[in-house]
């Protein structure tokens, strides 16, 4: 099962729903302000755009992808009043799993907040996956430390712009990256700019340099490979794996980047809609192993405290048995005597006390005169 968690959907036309915008009323005579009617500009996908999206989904299915995430991008800050989830207008299809993803591009204006608050959790619940694309060091630190912790507004994907600049605008610290990966976040590499037909050669060169830097900083762990392109910029899973090995990832890491790791991201994203990120109710399993190898708990015969104590004594002495607990009369043990002879004693008898006689002093040899 192969995953492509970044299929961008960018509408060319922004429409206004009828009746969504109304003029404000004038102030009343008493000086009270009239209630403001909320209005929102909702992007509406035109029929040609929907048909184009359906064609791209068909191409991805033919390439072998089973789970596809449609991506909606928001700049600077998410506002539920103006940023409508137009991905819900695309119906689900049989034979493939369609996910809805929201990506927030963070800039300098986003350092004061970018909409991931508990007040917007109900609007954010319409998206299956939330991702962040930081462009400053402060935004990267906030995405790795604060917004990767399990909550209803957790961002599980940290996407990086690898083609616009020759070097990343921030330094990838290993401690910061390891903290984000430990919390369950992944770093996304979109291969679209590298395989774009007729693309800028400078952007392609920048992508190769920055992508290798991401692989170096993460050691190939926690790296997600996605398309992020349109039409002919999409490649099959095996081609994506070969591309990842050129970047410096191991063969198994490249395979997990489009299969196992992507699946874990989708499962973790479901925890945003559960209490304390719990997926299922835990069940208590009673142990069935015996105590020290002597007692086997069954439904009909439960061991008593005295038998457990006797088993502990036998384990301390070193006597092992295979047929339950031995009887008191037949249980004997072998104790080595001081002169090498062996004697058999019952367990009920007192053990041989240690020798209390003082050690014999060595006779001093007298020198012959």
JSON list of C-alpha atoms in Angstrom, two decimals, residues 48-62 93 231:
[
{"chain": "A", "resi": 48, "resn": "UNK", "atom": "CA", "xyz": [-13.39, 21.99, -15.18]},
{"chain": "A", "resi": 49, "resn": "UNK", "atom": "CA", "xyz": [-11.30, 22.09, -12.01]},
{"chain": "A", "resi": 50, "resn": "UNK", "atom": "CA", "xyz": [-13.19, 19.17, -10.53]},
{"chain": "A", "resi": 51, "resn": "UNK", "atom": "CA", "xyz": [-12.70, 17.21, -13.71]},
{"chain": "A", "resi": 52, "resn": "UNK", "atom": "CA", "xyz": [-8.97, 17.98, -13.65]},
{"chain": "A", "resi": 53, "resn": "UNK", "atom": "CA", "xyz": [-8.74, 16.75, -10.04]},
{"chain": "A", "resi": 54, "resn": "UNK", "atom": "CA", "xyz": [-10.58, 13.55, -10.94]},
{"chain": "A", "resi": 55, "resn": "UNK", "atom": "CA", "xyz": [-8.11, 12.96, -13.78]},
{"chain": "A", "resi": 56, "resn": "UNK", "atom": "CA", "xyz": [-5.14, 13.39, -11.47]},
{"chain": "A", "resi": 57, "resn": "UNK", "atom": "CA", "xyz": [-6.68, 10.94, -9.00]},
{"chain": "A", "resi": 58, "resn": "UNK", "atom": "CA", "xyz": [-7.08, 8.41, -11.81]},
{"chain": "A", "resi": 59, "resn": "UNK", "atom": "CA", "xyz": [-3.42, 8.83, -12.74]},
{"chain": "A", "resi": 60, "resn": "UNK", "atom": "CA", "xyz": [-2.31, 8.24, -9.15]},
{"chain": "A", "resi": 61, "resn": "UNK", "atom": "CA", "xyz": [-4.45, 5.10, -8.93]},
{"chain": "A", "resi": 62, "resn": "UNK", "atom": "CA", "xyz": [-2.91, 3.77, -12.12]},
{"chain": "A", "resi": 93, "resn": "UNK", "atom": "CA", "xyz": [-14.35, 7.23, -4.56]},
{"chain": "A", "resi": 231, "resn": "UNK", "atom": "CA", "xyz": [0.01, 16.34, -13.84]}
]
